[in-house]
Coordinates of C-alpha atoms in Angstrom, one line a residue:
Chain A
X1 CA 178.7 5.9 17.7
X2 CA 180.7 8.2 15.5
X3 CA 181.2 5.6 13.2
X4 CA 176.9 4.8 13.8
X5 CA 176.3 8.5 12.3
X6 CA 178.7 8.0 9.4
X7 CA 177.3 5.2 8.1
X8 CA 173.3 6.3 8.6
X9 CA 174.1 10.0 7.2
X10 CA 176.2 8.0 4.0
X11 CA 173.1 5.8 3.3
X12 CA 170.6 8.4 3.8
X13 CA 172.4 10.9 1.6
X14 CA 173.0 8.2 -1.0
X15 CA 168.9 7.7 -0.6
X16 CA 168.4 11.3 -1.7
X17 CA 170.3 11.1 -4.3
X18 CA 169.4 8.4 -5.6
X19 CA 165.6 9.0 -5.5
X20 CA 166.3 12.9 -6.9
X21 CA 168.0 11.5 -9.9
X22 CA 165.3 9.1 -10.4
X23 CA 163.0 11.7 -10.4
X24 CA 165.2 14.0 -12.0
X25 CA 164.9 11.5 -15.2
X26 CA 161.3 10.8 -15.1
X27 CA 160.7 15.0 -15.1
X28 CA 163.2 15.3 -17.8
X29 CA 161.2 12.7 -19.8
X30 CA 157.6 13.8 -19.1
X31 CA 158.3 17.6 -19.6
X32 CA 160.0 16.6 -23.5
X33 CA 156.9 15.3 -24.2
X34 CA 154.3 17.5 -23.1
X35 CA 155.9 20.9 -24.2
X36 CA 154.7 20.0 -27.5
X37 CA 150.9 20.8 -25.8
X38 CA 151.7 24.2 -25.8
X39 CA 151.9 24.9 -29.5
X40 CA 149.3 26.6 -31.5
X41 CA 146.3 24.5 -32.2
X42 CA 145.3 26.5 -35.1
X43 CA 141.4 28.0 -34.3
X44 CA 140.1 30.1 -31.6
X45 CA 136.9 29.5 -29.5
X46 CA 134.2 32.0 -29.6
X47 CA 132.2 32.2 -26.2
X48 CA 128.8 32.5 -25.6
X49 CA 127.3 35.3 -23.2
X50 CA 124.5 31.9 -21.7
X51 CA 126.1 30.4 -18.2
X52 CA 124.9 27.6 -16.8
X53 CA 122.9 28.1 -12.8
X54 CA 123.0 25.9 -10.2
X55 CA 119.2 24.5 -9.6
X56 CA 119.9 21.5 -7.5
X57 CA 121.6 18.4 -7.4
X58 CA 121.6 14.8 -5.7
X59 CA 124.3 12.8 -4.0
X60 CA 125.5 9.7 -5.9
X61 CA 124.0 6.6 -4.1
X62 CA 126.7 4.3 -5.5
X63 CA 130.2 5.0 -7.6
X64 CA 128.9 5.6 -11.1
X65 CA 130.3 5.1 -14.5
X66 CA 127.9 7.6 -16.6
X67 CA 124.9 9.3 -17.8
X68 CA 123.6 6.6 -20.4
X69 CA 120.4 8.7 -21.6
X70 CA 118.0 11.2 -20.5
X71 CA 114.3 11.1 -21.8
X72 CA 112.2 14.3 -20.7
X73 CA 112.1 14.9 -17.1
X74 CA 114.3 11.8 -15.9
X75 CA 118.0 10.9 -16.5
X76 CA 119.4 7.2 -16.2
X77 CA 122.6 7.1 -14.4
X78 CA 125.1 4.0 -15.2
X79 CA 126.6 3.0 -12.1
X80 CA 129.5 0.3 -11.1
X81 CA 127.2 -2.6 -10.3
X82 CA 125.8 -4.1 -13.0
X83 CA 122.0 -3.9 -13.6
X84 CA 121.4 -1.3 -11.1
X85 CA 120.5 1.8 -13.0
X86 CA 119.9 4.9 -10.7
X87 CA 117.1 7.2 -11.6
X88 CA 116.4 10.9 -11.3
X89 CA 113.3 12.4 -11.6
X90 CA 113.9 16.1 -12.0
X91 CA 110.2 16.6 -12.1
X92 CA 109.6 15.7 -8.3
X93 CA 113.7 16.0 -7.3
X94 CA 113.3 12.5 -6.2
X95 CA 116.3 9.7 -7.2
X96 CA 116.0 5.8 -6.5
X97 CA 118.3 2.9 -7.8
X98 CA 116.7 0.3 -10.3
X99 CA 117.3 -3.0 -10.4
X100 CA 116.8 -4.9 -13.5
X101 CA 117.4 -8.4 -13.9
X102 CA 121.1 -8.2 -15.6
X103 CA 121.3 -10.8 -18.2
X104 CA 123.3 -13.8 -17.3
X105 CA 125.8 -14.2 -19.7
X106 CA 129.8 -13.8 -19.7
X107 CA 130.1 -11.4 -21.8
X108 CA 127.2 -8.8 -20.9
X109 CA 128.9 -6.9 -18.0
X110 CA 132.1 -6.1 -20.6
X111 CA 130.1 -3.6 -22.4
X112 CA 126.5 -2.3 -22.1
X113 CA 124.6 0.8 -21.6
X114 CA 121.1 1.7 -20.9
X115 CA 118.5 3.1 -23.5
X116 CA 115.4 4.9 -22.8
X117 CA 112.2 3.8 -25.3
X118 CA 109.0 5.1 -24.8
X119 CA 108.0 1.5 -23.8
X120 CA 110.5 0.8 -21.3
X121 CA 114.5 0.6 -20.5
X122 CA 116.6 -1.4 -22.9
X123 CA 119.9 -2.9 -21.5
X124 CA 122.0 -3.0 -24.7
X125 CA 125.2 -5.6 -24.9
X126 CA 127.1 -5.0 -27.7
X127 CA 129.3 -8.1 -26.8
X128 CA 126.6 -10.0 -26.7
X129 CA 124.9 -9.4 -28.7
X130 CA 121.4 -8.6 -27.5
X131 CA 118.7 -6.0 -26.5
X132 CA 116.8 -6.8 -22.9
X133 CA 113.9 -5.3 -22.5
X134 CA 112.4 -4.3 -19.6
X135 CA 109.0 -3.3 -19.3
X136 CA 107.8 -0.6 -16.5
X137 CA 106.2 -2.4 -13.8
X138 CA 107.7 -5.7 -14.6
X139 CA 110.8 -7.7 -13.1
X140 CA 111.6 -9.7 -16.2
X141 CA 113.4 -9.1 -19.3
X142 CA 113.0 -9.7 -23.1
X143 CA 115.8 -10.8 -24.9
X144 CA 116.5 -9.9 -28.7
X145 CA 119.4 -11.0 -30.3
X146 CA 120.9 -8.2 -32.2
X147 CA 122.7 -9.8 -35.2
X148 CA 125.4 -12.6 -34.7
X149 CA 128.1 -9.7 -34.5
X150 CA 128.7 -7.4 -31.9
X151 CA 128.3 -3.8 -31.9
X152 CA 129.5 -0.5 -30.0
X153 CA 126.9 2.0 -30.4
X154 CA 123.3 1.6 -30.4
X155 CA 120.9 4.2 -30.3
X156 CA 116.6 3.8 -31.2
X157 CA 115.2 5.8 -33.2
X158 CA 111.6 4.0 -32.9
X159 CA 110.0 1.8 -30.1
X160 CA 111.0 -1.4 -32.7
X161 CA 113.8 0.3 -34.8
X162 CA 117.5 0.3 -33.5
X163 CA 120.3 1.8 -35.1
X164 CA 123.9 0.7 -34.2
X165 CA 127.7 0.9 -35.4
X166 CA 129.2 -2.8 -35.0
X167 CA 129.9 -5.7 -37.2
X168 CA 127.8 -7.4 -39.7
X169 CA 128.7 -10.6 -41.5
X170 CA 128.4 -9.2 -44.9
X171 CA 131.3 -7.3 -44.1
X172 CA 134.8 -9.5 -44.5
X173 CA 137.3 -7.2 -43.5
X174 CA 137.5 -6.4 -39.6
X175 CA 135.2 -2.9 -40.0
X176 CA 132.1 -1.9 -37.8
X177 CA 129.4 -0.2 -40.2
X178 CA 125.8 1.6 -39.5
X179 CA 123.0 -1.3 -39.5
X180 CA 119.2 -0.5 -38.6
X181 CA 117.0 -3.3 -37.2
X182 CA 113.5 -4.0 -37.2
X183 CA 113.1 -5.9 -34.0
X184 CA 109.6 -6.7 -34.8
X185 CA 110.2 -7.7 -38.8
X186 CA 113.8 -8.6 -38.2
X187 CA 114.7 -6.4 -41.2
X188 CA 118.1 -5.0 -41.8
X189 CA 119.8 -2.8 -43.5
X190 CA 123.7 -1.8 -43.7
X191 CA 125.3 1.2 -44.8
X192 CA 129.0 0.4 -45.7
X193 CA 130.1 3.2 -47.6
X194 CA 130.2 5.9 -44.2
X195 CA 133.9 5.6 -43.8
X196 CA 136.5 3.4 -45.7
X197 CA 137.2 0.1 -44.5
X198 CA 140.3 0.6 -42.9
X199 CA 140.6 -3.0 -41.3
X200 CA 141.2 -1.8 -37.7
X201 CA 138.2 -3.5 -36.4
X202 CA 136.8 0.1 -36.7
X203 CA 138.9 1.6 -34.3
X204 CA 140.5 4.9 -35.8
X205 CA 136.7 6.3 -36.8
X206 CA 135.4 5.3 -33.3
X207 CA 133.1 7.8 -32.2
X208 CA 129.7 8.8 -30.3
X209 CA 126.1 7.9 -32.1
X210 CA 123.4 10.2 -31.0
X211 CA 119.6 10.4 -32.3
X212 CA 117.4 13.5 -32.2
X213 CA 113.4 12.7 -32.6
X214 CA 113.1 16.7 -32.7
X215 CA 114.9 16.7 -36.4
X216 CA 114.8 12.8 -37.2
X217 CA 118.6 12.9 -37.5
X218 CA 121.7 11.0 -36.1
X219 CA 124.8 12.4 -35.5
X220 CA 128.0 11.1 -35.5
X221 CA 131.3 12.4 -33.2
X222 CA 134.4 10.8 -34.4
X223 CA 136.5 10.9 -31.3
X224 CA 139.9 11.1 -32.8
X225 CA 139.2 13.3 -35.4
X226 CA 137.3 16.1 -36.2
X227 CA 134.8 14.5 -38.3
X228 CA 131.0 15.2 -37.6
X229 CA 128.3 13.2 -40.1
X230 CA 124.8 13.0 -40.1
X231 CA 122.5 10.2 -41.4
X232 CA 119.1 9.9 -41.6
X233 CA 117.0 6.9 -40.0
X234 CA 117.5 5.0 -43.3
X235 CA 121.4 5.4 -42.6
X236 CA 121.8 8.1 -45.9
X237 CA 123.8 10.6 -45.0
X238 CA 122.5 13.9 -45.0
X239 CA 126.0 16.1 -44.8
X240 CA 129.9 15.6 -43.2
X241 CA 130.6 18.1 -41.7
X242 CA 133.6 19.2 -39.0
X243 CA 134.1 20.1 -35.5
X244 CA 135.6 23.4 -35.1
X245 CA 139.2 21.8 -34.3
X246 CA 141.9 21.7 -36.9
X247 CA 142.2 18.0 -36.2
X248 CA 141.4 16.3 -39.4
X249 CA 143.6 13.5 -39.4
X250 CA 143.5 10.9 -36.4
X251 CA 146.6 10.9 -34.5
X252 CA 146.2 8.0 -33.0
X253 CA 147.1 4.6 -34.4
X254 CA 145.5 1.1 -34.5
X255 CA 148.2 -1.9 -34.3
X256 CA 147.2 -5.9 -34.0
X257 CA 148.4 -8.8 -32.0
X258 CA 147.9 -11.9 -33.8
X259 CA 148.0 -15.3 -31.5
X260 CA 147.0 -18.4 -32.9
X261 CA 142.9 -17.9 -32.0
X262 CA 142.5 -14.3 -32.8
X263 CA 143.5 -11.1 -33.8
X264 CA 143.3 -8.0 -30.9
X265 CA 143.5 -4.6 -32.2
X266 CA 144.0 -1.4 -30.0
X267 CA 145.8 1.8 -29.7
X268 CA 149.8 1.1 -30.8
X269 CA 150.5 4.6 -29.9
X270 CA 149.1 7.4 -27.2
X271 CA 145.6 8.0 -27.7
X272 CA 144.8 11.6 -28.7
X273 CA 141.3 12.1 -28.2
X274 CA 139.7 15.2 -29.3
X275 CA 136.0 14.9 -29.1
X276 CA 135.9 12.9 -25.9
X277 CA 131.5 13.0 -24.8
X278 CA 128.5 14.8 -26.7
X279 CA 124.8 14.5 -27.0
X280 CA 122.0 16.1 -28.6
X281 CA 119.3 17.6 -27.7
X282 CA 116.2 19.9 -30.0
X283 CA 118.6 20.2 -33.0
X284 CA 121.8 21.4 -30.7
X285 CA 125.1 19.3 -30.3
X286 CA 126.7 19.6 -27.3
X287 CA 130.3 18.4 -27.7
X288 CA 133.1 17.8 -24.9
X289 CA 136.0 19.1 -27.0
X290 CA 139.5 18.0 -25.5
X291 CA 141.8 20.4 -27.7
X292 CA 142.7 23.9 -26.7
X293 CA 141.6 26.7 -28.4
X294 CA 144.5 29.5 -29.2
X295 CA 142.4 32.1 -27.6
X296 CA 141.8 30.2 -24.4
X297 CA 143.5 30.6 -21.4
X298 CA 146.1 27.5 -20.5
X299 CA 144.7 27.3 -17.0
X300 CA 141.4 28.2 -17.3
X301 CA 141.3 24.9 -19.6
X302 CA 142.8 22.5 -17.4
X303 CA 140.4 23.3 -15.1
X304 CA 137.2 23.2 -17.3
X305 CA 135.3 21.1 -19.2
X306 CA 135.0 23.4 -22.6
X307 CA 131.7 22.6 -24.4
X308 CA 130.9 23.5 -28.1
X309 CA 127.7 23.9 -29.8
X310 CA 126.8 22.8 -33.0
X311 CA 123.1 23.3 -35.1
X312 CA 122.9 19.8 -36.4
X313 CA 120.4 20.7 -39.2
X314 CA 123.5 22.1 -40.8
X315 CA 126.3 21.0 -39.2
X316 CA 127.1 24.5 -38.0
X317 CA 129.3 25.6 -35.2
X318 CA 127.4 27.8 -32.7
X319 CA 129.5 29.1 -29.7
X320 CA 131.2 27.4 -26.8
X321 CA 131.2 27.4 -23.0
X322 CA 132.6 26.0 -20.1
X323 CA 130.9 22.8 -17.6
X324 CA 132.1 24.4 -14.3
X325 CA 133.6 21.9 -11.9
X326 CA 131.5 21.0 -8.9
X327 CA 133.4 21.5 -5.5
X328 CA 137.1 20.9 -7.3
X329 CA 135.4 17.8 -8.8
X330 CA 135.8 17.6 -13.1
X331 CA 132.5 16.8 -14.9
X332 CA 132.2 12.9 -16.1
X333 CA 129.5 13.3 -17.9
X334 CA 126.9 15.3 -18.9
X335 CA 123.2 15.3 -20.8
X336 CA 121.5 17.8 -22.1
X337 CA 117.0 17.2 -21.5
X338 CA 114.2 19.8 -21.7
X339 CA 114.8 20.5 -18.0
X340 CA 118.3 21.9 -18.0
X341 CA 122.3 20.5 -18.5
X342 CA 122.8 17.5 -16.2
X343 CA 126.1 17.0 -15.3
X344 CA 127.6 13.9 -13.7
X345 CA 130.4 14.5 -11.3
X346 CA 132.0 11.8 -9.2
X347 CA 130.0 12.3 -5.6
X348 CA 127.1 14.0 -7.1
X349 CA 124.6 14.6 -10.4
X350 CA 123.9 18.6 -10.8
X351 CA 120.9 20.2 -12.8
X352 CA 121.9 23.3 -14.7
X353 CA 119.8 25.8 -16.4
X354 CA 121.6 27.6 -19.5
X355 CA 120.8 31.6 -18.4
Chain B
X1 CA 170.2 -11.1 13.7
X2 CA 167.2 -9.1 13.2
X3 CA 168.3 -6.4 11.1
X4 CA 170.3 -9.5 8.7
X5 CA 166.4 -11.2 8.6
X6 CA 164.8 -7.7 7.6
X7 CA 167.1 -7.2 4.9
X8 CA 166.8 -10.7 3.6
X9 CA 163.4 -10.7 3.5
X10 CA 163.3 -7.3 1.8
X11 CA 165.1 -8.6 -1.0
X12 CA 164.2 -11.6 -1.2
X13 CA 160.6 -9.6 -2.0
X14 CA 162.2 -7.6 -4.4
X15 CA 163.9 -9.9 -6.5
X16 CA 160.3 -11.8 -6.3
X17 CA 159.4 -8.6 -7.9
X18 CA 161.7 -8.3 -10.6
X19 CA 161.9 -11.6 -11.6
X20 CA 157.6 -11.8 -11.8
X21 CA 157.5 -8.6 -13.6
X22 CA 160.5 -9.1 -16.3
X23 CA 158.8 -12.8 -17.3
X24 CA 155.2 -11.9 -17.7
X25 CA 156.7 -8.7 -19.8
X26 CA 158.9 -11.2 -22.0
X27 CA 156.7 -14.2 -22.3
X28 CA 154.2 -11.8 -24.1
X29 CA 156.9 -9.5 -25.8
X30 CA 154.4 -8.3 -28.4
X31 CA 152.0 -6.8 -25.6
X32 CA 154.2 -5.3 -24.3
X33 CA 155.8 -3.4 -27.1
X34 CA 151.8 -2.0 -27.6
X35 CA 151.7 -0.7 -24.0
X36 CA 155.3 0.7 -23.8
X37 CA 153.8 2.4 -27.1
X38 CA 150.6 3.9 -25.8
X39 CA 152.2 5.8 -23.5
X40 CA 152.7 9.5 -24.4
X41 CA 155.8 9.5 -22.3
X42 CA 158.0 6.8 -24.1
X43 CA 155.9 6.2 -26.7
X44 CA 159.0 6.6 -29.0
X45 CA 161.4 4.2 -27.2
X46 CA 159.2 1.5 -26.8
X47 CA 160.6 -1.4 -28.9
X48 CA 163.8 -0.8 -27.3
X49 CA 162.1 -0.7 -23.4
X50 CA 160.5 -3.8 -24.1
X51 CA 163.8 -5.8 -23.8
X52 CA 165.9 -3.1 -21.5
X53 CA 163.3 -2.7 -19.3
X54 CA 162.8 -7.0 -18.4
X55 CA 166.6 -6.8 -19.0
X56 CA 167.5 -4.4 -16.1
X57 CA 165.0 -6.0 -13.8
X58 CA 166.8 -9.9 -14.4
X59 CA 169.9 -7.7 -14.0
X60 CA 168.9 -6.3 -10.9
X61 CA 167.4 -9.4 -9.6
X62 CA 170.9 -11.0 -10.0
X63 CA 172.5 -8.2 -8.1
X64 CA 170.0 -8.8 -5.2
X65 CA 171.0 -12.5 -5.3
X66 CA 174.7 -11.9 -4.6
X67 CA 175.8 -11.2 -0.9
X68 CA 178.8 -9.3 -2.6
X69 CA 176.5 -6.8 -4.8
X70 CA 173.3 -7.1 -3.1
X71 CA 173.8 -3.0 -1.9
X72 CA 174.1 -2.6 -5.4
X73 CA 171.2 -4.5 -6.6
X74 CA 169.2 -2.6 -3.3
X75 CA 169.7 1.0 -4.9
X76 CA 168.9 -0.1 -8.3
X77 CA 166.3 -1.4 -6.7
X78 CA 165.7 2.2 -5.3
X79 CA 166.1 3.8 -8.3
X80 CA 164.5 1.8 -10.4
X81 CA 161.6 1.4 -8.1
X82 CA 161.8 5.7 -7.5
X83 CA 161.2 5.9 -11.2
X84 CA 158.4 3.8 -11.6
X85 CA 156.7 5.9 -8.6
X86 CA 157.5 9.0 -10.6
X87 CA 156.5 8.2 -13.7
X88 CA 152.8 6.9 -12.7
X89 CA 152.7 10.0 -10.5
X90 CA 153.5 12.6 -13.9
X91 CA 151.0 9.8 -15.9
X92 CA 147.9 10.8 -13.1
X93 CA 148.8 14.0 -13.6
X94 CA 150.3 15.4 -16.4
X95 CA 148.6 12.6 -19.0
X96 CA 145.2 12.6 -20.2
X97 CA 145.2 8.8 -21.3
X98 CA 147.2 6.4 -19.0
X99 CA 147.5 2.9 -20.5
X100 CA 149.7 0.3 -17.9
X101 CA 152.9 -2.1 -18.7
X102 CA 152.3 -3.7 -15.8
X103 CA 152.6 -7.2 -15.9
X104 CA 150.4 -10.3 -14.4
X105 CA 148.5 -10.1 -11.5
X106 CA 149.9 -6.5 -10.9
X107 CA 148.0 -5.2 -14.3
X108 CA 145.1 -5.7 -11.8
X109 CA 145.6 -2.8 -10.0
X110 CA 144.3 0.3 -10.7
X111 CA 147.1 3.4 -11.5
X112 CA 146.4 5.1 -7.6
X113 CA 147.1 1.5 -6.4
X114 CA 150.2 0.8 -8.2
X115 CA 151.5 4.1 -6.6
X116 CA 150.8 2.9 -3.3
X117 CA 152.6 -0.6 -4.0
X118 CA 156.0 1.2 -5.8
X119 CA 156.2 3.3 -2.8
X120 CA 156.1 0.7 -0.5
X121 CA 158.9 -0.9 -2.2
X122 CA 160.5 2.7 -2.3
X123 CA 160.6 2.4 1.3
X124 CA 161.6 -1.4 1.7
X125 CA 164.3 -0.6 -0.3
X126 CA 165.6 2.2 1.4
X127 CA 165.3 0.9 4.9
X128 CA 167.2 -2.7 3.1
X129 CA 169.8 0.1 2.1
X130 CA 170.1 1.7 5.5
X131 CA 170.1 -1.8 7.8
X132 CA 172.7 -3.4 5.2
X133 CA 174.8 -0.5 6.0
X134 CA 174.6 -0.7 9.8
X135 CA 175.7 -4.6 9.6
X136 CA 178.9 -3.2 8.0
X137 CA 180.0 -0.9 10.8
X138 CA 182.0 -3.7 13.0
X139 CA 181.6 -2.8 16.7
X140 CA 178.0 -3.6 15.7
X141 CA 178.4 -7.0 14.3
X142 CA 177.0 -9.3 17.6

């Protein structure tokens, strides 16, 4: 028995130690390279007196992805099964799911999101790519194709005009560009000259496109970068402009595999995001910065989502303030409508009002 | 007899492991070096991981293999496995992006998954570790 205990209290000790230096080398390595998060990042926040007031809030039917657009009273939430859309009506506090008829090709469920037009709900596949269209009170939907190229963003700006960042044949090199459709005409335009054509497939000047029908503008978020443009509907742009970060380079870098059939490209290094979710709403940007200002609290940032405002007539920084968490829950996502801040959280959707 | 089966079968799973995981990283090298790279953790030594890291697994698979080093091979195993757990626990937590160099049917899983699996082999490793060492002591050899 003696020799029993010797042999059990020699293995388990050699365990120990063996799992303590593993984890000993793991802390080691982690803690190297996130003391570097601590340094100065060069601009201070300045916080607005408004906070944002419980009104009410639903319980997620299904697990949901995001909040893909919000038209007046009513917010259409993404969720994990395909073609099911879930509605709420902040006007009567009711929610129900939507079904639309998902399109049935391979490559729809990769990448889509919904869009709200005064005539109906638009499921937009970039890899497709296509518009579907469904009408309110009807099962079925209308297909569009949407160029021969796919695209990444899509916003409309009209009930037949579409404006989207993607690909367009004209282009040679491996660069997404603005284009603006006429789904009715079929007429297209391009603007090539936004950014340079860098040959990433578009990648490091990836970003959020946003319209607003109150100043007939569209912004543009870079998330990488602190880079904030605005074009018109005829894809001029009207000024560049920069979030409030000191983040004007992108940190993160673009690599390519090559095989025999294609060419992938994707992050070749850790992705630092900076603007990571924004909208727009009656000429105010709302964006989901991911950088710490110097005169914020360590803490107090890890634990918020920080939100800063931006006049996009001008391009001009307004204040900041902070999504509160929902029952130790981080936001997901968030959209800003002419009934108050909705915020997405993983087992529920809050409305806020901005006091 | 029972305790010889458990252990057998315990590595036998691991050098499954190993062996799976080191091919699917070296038959597509070049993906490999891009995940190794997205990570903010070891971003910087990733051209060099991408041929230690397969390397060690053959390695430890080979250890497994041998009656003579097979302790060996079951606390690299251990270690090895420990560090994986660690590492995708400071990645959930510590890490705002969390790519995977996971390879085959394992890149699959989601992160809070793959914990769950390493720690299982965390465990079958350790109790490999302790059994081997009880068939050792003689007046328990049957």
């Amino acid at each position: 028995m003696n020799s029993l205990r010797r042999q059990v209290l020699k293995d388990v000790v050699g365990i120990i130690i063996t799992i303590s230096l593993a984890v000993g080398v793991v802390f080691v390595i982690s803690f190297r390279a996130t003391r570097s998060e601590n340094n100065p990042n060069g601009f201070n926040r300045v916080f607005l007196r408004e906070r944002f007031e419980h009104v009410t809030e639903w319980a997620n039917p299904l697990p949901v992805v995001g909040i893909d657009d919000g038209v007046r009273d009513k917010i259409w939430v993404k969720t994990k099964v395909p073609g099911i859309v879930w509605v709420v009506d902040a006007n009567n506090k009711d929610s129900y799911l939507d079904t639309l008829s998902f399109p049935k090709h391979k490559l729809a469920a990769w990448s889509y999101r919904y869009v709200v037009t005064d005539s109906g709900v638009v499921i937009a596949a970039g890899n497709i790519p296509g518009l579907f269209f469904k009408a309110a009170g009807t099962p079925r939907l209308h297909a569009y194709k949407f160029g021969s190229l796919p695209f990444t963003k899509i916003v409309s700006v009209s009930p037949a005009s579409f404006i989207a960042r993607g690909f367009d044949p004209k282009v040679k090199s491996k660069d997404q560009v603005f284009i603006k459709e006429n789904i009715i005409s079929g007429e297209r335009i391009t603007n090539t000259t936004v950014f340079p054509l860098l040959h990433d497939a578009g990648l490091s000047t990836d970003g959020n496109l946003h319209y607003d029908p109150a100043t007939g503008l569209l912004s543009y978020v870079a998330f990488y970068n602190n880079g904030l443009i605005a074009l018109d509907t005829n894809l001029a742009v009207a000024y560049q402009a920069n979030t409030i970060d000191s983040f004007f380079f992108s940190h993160t870098q673009i690599g390519a595999i090559q095989t025999a059939d294609e060419v992938k490209f994707t992050n070749a290094g850790p992705k630092k995001i900076v603007n990571a979710d924004n909208n727009v709403h009656n000429g105010i940007l709302y964006n989901r910065s991911l950088i710490r200002a110097d005169n914020e609290d360590k803490n107090v940032f890890k634990k918020s989502a920080v939100l800063d405002l931006y006049n996009t007539r001008k391009g001009m920084y307004i204040g900041s303030l902070y999504i509160p968490n929902s029952q130790g829950e981080p936001p997901i996502s968030f959209r800003m409508t002419d009934k108050g801040m909705f915020v997405l959280y993983k087992s529920r959707l809050v409305q806020y009002s901005l006091q | 007899m029972i305790k010889k089966i458990i252990v057998r079968v315990i590595t036998l799973l691991l050098m499954l492991l190993w062996v799976y995981s080191a091919v699917s990283k070296l038959l597509d090298y070049n993906t490999t070096v891009l995940q190794f790279s997205q990570s903010p953790f070891i971003t910087e030594f990733a051209g060099t991981l991408a041929w230690a890291v397969p390397g060690a697994e053959i390695a430890i698979s080979a250890l497994l293999f041998l009656e003579k080093t097979r302790r060996w091979g079951l606390y690299a195993s251990l270690f090895v496995m420990a560090m994986f757990s660690a590492y995708i626990y400071a990645m959930l937590n510590m890490s705002s992006y969390v790519p995977c160099a996971c390879g085959g049917v394992l890149s699959g899983l989601g992160w809070e998954e793959h914990l769950v699996l390493n720690l299982s082999f965390v465990v079958l490793s350790a109790l490999a570790i302790t059994l081997s060492g009880l068939m050792e002591i003689p007046e328990l050899i049957i």
